[in-house]
Coordinates of C-alpha atoms and ligand atoms in Angstrom, one line a residue:
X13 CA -24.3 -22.9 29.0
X14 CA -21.5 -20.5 28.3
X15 CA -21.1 -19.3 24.6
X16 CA -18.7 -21.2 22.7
X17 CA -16.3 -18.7 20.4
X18 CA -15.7 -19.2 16.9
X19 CA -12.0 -18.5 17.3
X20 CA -9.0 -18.8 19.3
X21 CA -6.1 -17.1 19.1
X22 CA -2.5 -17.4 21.0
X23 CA -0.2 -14.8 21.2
X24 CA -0.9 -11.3 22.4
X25 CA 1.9 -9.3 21.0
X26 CA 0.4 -6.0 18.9
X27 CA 0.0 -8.1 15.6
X28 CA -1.9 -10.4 17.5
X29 CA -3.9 -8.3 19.9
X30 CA -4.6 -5.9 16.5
X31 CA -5.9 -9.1 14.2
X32 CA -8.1 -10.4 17.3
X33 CA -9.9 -7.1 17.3
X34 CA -10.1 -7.0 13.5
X35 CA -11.8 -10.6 13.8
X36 CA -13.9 -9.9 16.5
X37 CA -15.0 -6.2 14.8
X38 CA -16.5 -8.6 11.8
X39 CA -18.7 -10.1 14.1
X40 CA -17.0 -12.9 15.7
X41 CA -16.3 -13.9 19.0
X42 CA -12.6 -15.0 19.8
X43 CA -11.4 -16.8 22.8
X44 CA -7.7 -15.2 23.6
X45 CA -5.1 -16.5 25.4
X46 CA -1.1 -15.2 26.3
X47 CA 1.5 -17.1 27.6
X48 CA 1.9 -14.3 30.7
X49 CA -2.3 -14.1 31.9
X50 CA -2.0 -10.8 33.2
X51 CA -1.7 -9.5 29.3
X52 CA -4.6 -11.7 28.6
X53 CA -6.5 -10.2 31.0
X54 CA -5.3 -6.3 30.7
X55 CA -6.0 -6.7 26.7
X56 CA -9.7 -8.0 27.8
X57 CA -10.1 -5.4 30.4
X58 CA -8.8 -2.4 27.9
X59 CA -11.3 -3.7 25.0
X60 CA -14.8 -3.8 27.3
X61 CA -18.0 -4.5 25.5
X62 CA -16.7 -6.8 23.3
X63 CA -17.1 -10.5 22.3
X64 CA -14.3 -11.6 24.0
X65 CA -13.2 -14.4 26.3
X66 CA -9.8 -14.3 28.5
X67 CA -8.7 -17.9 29.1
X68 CA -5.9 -18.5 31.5
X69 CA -5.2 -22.2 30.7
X70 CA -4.7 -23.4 27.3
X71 CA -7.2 -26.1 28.3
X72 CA -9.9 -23.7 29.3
X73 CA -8.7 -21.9 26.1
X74 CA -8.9 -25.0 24.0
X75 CA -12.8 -25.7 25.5
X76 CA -14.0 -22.0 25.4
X77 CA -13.9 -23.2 21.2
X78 CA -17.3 -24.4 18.9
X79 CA -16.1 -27.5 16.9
X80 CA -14.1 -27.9 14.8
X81 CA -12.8 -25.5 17.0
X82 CA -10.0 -23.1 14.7
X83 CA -7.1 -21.7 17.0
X84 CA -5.0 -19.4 15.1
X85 CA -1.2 -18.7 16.5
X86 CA 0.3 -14.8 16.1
X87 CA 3.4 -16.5 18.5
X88 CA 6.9 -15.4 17.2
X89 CA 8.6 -17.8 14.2
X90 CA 10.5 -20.8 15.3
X91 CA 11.0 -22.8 18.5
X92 CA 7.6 -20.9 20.2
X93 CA 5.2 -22.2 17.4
X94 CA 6.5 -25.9 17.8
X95 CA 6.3 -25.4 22.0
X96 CA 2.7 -23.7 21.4
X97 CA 1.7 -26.9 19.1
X98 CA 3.0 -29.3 21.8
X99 CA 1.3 -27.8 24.2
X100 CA -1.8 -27.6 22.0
X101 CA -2.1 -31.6 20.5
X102 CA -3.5 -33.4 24.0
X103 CA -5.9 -31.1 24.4
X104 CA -7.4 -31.3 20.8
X105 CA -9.6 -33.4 18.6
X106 CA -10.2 -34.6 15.5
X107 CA -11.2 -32.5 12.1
X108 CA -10.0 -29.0 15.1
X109 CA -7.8 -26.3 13.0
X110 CA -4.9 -24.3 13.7
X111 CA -3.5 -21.5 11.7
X112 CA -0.2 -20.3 12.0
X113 CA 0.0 -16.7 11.0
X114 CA 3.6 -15.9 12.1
X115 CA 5.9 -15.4 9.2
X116 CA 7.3 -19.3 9.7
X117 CA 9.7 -21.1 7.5
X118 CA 7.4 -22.7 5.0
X119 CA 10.0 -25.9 5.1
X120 CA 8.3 -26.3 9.1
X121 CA 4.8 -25.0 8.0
X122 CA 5.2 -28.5 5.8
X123 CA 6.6 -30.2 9.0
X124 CA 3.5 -28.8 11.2
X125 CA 0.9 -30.0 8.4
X126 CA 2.2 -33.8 8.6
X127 CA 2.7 -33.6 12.2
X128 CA -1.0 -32.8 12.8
X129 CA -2.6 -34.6 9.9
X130 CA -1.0 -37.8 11.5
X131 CA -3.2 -37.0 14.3
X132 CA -6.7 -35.8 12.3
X133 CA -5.9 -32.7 13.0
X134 CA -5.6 -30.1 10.5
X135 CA -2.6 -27.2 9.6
X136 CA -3.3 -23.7 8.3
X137 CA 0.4 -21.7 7.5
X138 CA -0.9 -18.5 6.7
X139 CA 1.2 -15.5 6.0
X140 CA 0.1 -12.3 7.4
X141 CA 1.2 -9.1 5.8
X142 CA 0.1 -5.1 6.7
X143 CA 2.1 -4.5 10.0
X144 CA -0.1 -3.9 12.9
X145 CA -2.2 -1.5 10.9
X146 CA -2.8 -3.9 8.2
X147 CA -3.8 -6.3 10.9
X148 CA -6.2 -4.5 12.8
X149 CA -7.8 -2.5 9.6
X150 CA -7.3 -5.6 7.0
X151 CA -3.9 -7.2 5.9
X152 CA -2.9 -10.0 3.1
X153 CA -3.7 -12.6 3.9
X154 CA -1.6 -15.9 2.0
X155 CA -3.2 -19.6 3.3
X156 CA -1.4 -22.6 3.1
X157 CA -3.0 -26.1 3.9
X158 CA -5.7 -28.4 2.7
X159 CA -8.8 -27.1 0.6
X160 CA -11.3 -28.4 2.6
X161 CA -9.6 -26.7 6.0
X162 CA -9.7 -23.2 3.8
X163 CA -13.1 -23.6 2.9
X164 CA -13.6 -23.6 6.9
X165 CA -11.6 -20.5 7.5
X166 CA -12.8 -19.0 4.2
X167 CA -15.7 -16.8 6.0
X168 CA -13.5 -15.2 8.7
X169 CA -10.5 -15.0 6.1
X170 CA -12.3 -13.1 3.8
X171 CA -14.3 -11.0 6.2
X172 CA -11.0 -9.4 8.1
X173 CA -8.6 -8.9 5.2
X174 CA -8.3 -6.2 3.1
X175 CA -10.9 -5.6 0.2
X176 CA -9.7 -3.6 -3.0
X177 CA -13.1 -3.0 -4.6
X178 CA -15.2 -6.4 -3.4
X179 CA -12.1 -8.9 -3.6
X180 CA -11.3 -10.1 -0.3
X181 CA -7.3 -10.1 -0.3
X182 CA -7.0 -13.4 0.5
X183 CA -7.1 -16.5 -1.6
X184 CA -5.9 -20.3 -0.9
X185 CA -2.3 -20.5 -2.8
X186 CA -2.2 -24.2 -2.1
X187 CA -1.3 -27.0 -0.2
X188 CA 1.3 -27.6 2.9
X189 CA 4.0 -24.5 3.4
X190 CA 2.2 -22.9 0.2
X191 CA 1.3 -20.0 2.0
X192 CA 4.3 -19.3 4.5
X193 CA 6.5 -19.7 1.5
X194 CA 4.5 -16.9 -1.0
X195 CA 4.9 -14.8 2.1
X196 CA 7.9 -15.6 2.3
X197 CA 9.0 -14.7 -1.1
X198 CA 6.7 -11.3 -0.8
X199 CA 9.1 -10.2 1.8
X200 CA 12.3 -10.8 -0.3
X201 CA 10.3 -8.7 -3.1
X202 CA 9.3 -6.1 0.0
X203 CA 13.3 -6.2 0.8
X204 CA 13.8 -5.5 -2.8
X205 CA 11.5 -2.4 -3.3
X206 CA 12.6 -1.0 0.1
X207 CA 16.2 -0.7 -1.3
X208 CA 15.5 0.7 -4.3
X209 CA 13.7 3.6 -2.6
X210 CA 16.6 4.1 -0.6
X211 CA 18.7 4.4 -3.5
X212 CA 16.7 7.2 -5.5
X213 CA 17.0 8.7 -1.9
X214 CA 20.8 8.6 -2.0
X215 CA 20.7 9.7 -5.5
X216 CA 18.8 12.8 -4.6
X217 CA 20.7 13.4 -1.3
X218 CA 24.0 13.2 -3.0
X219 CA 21.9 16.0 -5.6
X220 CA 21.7 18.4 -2.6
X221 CA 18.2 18.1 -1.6
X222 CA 16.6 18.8 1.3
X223 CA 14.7 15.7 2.9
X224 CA 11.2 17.9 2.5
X225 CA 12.4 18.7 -1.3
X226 CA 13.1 14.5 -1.3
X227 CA 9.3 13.9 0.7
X228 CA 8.1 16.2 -2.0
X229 CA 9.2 13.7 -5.3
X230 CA 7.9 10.2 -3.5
X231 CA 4.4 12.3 -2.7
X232 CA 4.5 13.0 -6.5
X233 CA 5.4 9.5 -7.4
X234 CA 2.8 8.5 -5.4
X235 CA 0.2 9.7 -7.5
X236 CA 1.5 7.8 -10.2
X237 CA 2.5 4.8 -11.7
X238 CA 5.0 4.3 -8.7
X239 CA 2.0 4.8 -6.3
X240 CA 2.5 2.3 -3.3
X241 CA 2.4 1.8 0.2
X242 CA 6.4 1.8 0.3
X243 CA 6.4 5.2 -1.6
X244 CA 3.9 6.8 0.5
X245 CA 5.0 5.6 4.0
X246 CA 8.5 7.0 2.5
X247 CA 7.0 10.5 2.3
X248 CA 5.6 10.7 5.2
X249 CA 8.9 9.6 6.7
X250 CA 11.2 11.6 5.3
X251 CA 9.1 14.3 6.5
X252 CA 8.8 13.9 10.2
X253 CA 10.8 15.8 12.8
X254 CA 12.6 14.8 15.9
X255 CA 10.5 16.6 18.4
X256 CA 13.8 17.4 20.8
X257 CA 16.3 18.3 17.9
X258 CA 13.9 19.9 15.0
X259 CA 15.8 17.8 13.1
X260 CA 14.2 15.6 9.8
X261 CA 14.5 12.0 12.1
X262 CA 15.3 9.9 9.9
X263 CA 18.9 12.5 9.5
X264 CA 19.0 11.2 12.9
X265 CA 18.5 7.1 12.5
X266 CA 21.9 5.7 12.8
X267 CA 22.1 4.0 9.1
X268 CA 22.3 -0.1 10.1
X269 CA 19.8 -2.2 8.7
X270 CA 18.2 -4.8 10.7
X271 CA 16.8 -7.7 9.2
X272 CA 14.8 -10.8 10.6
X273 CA 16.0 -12.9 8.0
X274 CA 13.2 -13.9 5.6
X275 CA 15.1 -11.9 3.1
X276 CA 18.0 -14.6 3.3
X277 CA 15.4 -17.4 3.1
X278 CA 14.4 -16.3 -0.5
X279 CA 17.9 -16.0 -1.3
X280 CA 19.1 -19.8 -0.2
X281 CA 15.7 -20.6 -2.0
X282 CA 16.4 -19.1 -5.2
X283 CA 19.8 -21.0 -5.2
X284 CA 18.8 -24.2 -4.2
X285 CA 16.4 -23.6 -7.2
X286 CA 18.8 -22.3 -9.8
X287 CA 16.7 -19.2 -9.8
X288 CA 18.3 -15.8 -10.6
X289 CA 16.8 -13.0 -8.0
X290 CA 19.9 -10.3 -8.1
X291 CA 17.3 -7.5 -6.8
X292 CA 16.9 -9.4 -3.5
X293 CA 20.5 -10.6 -3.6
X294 CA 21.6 -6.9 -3.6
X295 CA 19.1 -5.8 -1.3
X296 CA 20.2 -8.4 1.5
X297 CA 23.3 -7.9 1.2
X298 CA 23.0 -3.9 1.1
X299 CA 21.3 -4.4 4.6
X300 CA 24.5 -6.5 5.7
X301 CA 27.2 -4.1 4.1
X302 CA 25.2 -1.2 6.0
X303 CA 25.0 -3.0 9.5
X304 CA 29.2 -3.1 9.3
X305 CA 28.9 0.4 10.1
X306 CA 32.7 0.6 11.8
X307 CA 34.2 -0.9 9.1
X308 CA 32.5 1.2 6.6
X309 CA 33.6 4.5 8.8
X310 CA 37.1 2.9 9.2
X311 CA 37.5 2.4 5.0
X312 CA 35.6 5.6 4.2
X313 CA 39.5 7.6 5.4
X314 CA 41.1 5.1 3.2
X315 CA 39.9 3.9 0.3
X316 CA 39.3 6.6 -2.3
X317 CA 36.5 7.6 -4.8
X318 CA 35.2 10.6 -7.0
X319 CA 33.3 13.3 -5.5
X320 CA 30.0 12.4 -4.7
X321 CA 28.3 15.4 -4.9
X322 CA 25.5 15.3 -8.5
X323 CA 25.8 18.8 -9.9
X324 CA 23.0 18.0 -12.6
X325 CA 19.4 19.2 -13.6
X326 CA 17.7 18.1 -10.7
X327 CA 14.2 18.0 -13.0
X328 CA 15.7 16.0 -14.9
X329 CA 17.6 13.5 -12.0
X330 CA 13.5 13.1 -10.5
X331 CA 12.4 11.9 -13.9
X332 CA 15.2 9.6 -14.8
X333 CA 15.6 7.7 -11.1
X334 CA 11.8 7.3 -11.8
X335 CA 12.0 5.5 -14.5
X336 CA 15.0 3.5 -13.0
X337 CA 13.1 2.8 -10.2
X338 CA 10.1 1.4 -12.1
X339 CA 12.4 -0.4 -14.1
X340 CA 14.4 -2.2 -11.4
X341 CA 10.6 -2.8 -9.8
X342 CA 9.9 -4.6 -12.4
X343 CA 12.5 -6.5 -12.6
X344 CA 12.5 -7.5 -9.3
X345 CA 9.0 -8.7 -9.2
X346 CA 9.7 -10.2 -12.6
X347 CA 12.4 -12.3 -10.0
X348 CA 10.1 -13.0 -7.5
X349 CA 7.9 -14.4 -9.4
X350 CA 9.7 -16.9 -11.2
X351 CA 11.4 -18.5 -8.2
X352 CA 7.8 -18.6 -7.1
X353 CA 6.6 -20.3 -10.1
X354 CA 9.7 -23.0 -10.5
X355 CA 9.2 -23.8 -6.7
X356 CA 5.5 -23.9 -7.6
X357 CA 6.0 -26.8 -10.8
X358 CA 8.7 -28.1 -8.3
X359 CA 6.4 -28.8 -5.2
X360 CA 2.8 -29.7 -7.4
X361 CA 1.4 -26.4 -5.8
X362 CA -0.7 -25.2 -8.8
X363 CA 0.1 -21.5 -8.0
X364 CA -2.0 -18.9 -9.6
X365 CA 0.6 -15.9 -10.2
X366 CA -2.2 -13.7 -11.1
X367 CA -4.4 -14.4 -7.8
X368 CA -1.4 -13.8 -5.7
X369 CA -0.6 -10.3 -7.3
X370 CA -3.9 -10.0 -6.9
X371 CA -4.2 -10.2 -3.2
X372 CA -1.0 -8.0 -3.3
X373 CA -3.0 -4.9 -4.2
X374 CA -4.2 -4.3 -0.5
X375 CA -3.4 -4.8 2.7
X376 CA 0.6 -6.0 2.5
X377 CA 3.4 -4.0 2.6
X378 CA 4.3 -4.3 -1.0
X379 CA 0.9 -3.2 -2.3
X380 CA 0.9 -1.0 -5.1
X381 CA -0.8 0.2 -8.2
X382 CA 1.4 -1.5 -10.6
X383 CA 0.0 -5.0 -9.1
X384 CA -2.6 -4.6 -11.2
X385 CA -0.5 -4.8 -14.5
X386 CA 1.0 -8.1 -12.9
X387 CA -1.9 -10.0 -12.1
X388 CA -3.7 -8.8 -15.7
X389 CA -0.4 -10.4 -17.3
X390 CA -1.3 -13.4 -15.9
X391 CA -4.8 -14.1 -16.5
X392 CA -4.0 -13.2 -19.7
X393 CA -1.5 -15.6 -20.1
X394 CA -1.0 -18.2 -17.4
X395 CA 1.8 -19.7 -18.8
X396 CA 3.5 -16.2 -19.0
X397 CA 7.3 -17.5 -19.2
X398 CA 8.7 -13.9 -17.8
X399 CA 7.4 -11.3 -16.6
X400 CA 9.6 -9.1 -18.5
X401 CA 8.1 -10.1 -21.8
X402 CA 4.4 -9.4 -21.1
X403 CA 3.2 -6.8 -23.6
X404 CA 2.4 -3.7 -20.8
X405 CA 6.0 -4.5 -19.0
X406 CA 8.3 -4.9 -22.2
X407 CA 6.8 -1.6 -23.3
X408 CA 7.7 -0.3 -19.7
X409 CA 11.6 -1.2 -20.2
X410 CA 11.9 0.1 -23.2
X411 CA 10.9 3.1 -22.7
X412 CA 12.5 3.5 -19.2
X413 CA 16.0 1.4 -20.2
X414 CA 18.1 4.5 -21.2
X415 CA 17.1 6.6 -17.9
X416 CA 17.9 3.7 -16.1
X417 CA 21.2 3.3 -17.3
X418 CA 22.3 6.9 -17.6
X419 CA 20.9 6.6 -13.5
X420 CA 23.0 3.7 -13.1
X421 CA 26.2 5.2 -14.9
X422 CA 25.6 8.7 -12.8
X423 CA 25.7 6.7 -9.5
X424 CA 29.0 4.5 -10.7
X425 CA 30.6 7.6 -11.9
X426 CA 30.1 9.1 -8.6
X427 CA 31.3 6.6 -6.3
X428 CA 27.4 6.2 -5.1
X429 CA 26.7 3.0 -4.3
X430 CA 23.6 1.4 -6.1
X431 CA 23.3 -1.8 -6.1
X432 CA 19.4 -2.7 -6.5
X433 CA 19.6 -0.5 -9.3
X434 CA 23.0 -1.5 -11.0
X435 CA 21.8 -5.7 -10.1
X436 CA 18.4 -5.6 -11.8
X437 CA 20.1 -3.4 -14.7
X438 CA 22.8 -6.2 -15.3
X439 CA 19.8 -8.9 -14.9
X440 CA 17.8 -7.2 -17.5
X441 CA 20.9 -6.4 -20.1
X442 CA 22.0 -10.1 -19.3
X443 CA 18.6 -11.3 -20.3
X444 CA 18.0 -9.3 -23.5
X445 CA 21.6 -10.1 -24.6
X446 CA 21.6 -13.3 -27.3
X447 CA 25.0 -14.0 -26.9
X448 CA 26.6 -13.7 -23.5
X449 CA 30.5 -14.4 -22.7
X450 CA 29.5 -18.0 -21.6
X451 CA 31.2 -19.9 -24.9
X452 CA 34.5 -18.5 -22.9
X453 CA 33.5 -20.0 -20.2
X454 CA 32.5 -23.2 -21.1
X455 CA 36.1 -23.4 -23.0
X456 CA 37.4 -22.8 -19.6
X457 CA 35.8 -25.7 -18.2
X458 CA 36.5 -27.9 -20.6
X459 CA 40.3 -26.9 -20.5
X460 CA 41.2 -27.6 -17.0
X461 CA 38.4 -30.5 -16.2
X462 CA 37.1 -32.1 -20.0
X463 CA 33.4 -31.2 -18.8
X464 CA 32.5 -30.7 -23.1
X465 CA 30.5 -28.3 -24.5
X466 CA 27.7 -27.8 -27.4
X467 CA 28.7 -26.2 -30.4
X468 CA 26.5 -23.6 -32.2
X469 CA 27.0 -25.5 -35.5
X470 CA 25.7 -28.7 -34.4
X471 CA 22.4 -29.8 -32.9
X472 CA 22.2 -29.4 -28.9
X473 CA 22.6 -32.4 -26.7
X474 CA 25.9 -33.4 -28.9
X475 CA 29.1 -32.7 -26.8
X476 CA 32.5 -32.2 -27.7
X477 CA 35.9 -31.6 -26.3
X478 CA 38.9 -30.2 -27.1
X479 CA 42.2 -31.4 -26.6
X480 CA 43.9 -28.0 -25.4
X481 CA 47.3 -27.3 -25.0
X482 CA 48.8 -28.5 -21.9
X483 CA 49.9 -25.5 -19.4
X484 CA 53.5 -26.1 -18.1
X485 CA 54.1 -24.6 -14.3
Ligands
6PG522 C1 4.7 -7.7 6.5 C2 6.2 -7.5 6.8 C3 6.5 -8.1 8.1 C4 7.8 -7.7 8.7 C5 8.9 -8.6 8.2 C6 10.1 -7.9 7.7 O1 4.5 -8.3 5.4 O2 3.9 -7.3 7.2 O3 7.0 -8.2 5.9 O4 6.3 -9.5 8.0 O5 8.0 -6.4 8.6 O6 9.2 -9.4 9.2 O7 11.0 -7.7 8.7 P1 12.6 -7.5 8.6 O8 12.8 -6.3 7.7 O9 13.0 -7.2 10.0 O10 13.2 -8.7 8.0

C-alpha cells in the first residue's frame, strides 16, 4: 500500500515550495499539489530524494493524506483561498484540517472556521511571517482556530518554525481569525518600523552621507539596542551595487512604495476600535504620498521650503536619530499592541501579549532584540495598561525624549519630511500631557449642537450645558 503523508500542501509559489521543504527537512512527508501540474511536477523532479508526493488531482491529493488528514494552503489571499476550499469540501471528511497560511483577512479566516465547522471539518488561519527565507529556514508562525485542532498541528508547527534558544516561535493566539488578525497587526507594526528606518535614512542623506557611510550607522545599530532584522537587511541594502551602473541600487529604485494592503487593514481596524495607531497611520499613508510620484515632482517646482541640506555634527545627528528611532519604535509597538489587546477583550480571544512578542523574536520580519523587553513587560504584568508605562520603556523615553524632539524639530525646520517620527512624537507628548486642548473642544460642541460636557469641579457622569451666545450670519 502506498505511504500515506502527513501533510498536504496547495500552492507552489516560492513561500510555498520553501515551507514544504522546511516541513519535509523535519522529517515529514508532504503530499504537494499546484493548480498548473507541470509546477507540481518540476518542484518534485528539482527536489529528488525526498519524501515527497506530486498529486495532479486535488482528489488524488486529498487521498495521498493519513487521517485526520491536515492540508495546509500557501494560495494568494482572497477569492483563490475560498475557490481552493470549495474545491476542497466534497472531497474531505470529518475531524480533516486545513490551514490557511496566506496573510488572509482574519474577518474571512472567521468566515472559513464556521464554514467548515458546520461540516466537521476543522479551520487553522495561521499567519506566516520570514519571507521565503524565514519559510524555508524557520518563520513565525501565528495559529488561529480551535485548541484541540492546534494540539494536532502542534508537532509540525513547532518543528519547522524558528527557535530562539529552545522556544519554538509559534504558539496558539486563540480562537477563529485570532491568528490571521495578530499577523495582521504584525504587519502594520512591520509597516511602521520600515518607515522609520527610512526616515533616519533621509535624515542622514539630507546630512551628506554616502549610502556606505549610511550602511555603516545601521551595521552599528545593529549591534545594539536597535538590533533587528529590518536594521540589518537595511545595511546590507544600502550597500549593494548595481552590477551595470556601479551605482549603490537602491540610488537607482525609483522611490514609490508598493503595498498589498494589510497595512490599511490595521488602520480601518484601529478605527472601528477607537484605537489610536499614528505610527502606522503615517507610515501608510507615507507609502501612498510616495507612490504619487508625478504629483510630488510636479509640486516640488512650486511649492517652497527651507534648504534641506543638515549642516550639523554628524556624530552627533547618528546618536540623536538613534534615540528617535528607538523612541518612535516604541511607541509604535506600544500602538500595536493595544489595538491588539482591545480587539482581544472585544472578541473573548484571551491574547497573551507576552507570548506573541515572544514568538516575534525569531523568524518574522519584525524580529528584534528589543522584543525581549516587550514580552518581559508582560509576564511581569499581564494587565500592563500601556506599553509606554512599563518600568524598562518609561526609562527608555525619557532618556531618549529630547533627541527625539531636537530630531523631529531638525527635520521640520528643514522642510524634511518625517512623519513616523513627528506622529509617534505627538502620540507620546499627547499622552504624557494631563491637560490637553479638549475642554475647547467640547465647548465647541456644545455651542453649535448642545452635546454637554463634564466639568472638572463636579463629579464625572454629570453633564451640563451652556446657553452660548447665539451667532448672527
Ligand atoms: C512577512 C511579511 C509578508 C509580506 C507582506 C508585506 O511577515 O513575512 O509581512 O507577509 O512582506 O505581505 O507586504 P506589503 O509591503 O507589500 O504590504
Amino acid at each position: 500500500m502506498k505511504q500515506l503523508s502527513d501533510i498536504g500542501l496547495i500552492g507552489l509559489a516560492v513561500m510555498g515550495q520553501n515551507l514544504v521543504l522546511n516541513i519535509e527537512s523535519r522529517g515529514f512527508r508532504v503530499s504537494v499539489f499546484n493548480r498548473t501540474s507541470d509546477a507540481t511536477d518540476a518542484f518534485v523532479a528539482a527536489h529528488p530524494g525526498k519524501q515527497l508526493a506530486a498529486a495532479h488531482t486535488l482528489a488524488d491529493f486529498v487521498q495521498s493524506l493519513a487521517r485526520p488528514r491536515r492540508v495546509m494552503l500557501m494560495v494568494k489571499a482572497g477569492a483563490p483561498v475560498d475557490a481552493v476550499i470549495e474545491q476542497l469540501l466534497p472531497l474531505l471528511e470529518a475531524d480533516d484540517i486545513v490551514i490557511d497560511g496566506g496573510n488572509s483577512l482574519f474577518t474571512d479566516t472567521e468566515r472559513r472556521d464556521a464554514l467548515l465547522a458546520a461540516r466537521g471539518l476543522h479551520f487553522i488561519g495561521a499567519g506566516v511571517s520570514g519571507g521565503e527565507e524565514g519559510a524555508r529556514k524557520g518563520p513565525s508562525i501565528m495559529p488561529g482556530g480551535p485548541a484541540s485542532t492546534w494540539q494536532a498541528m502542534r508537532p509540525i508547527f513547532e518543528s519547522i518554525a524558528a527557535k530562539v534558544g529552545n522556544d519554538p516561535c509559534v504558539v496558539h493566539i486563540g480562537p477563529g481569525g485570532a491568528g490571521h488578525y495578530v499577523k495582521m497587526i504584525h504587519n502594520g507594526i512591520e509597516y511602521g518600523d520600515m518607515q522609520l528606518i527610512c526616515e533616519a535614512y533621509s535624515l542622514f542623506c539630507a546630512a551628506g552621507m554616502s549610502t556606505d557611510e549610511i550602511a555603516d550607522v545601521f551595521d552599528t545599530w545593529n549591534e545594539g539596542e536597535l538590533q533587528s532584522y529590518l536594521i540589518q537587511i537595511t545595511g546590507k541594502a544600502l550597500r549593494q551595487r548595481d552590477p551595470e551602473t556601479g551605482a549603490p541600487v537602491v540610488d537607482l529604485i525609483l522611490d514609490k512604495a508598493g503595498q498589498k494592503g494589510t497595512g490599511q487593514w490595521t488602520l480601518m481596524n484601529a478605527a472601528d476600535n477607537a484605537v489610536v495607531v499614528s505610527t502606522i497611520n503615517a507610515a501608510v499613508e507615507a507609502r501612498v504620498l510616495s507612490s504619487m510620484k508625478a504629483m510630488r515632482v510636479a509640486a516640488s517646482a512650486q511649492l517652497q521650503g527651507p534648504d534641506a541640506a543638515l549642516k550639523v555634527d554628524r556624530t552627533r545627528l547618528i546618536e540623536q536619530v538613534h534615540d528617535a528611532l528607538y523612541a518612535s519604535k516604541i511607541v509604535s509597538y506600544a500602538q500595536g499592541l493595544n489595538l491588539m489587546r482591545t480587539m482581544g477583550e472585544k472578541k473573548g480571544w484571551a491574547l497573551d501579549l507576552g507570548a506573541i512578542a515572544a514568538i516575534w523574536r525569531g523568524g518574522c520580519i519584525v524580529r528584534a532584540r528589543f522584543l525581549n523587553h516587550i514580552s518581559a513587560a508582560y509576564r511581569a504584568d499581564p494587565q500592563l495598561p500601556h506599553l509606554m508605562l512599563a518600568p524598562f520603556f518609561k526609562d527608555v523615553l525619557n532618556r531618549h525624549q529630547q533627541a527625539w524632539r531636537e530630531v523631529v524639530a531638525l527635520a521640520v525646520s528643514h522642510g524634511i519630511p518625517v512623519p513616523a517620527f513627528s506622529a509617534s512624537l505627538s502620540y507620546y507628548d499627547s499622552l504624557r500631557t494631563a491637560r490637553l486642548p479638549a475642554n475647547l473642544l467640547q465647548a465647541q460642541r456644545d455651542f453649535f449642537g448642545a452635546h454637554t460636557y463634564e466639568r472638572v469641579d463636579k463629579p464625572a457622569g454629570q453633564w451640563f450645558h451652556t446657553p452660548w451666545p447665539e451667532v448672527i450670519g
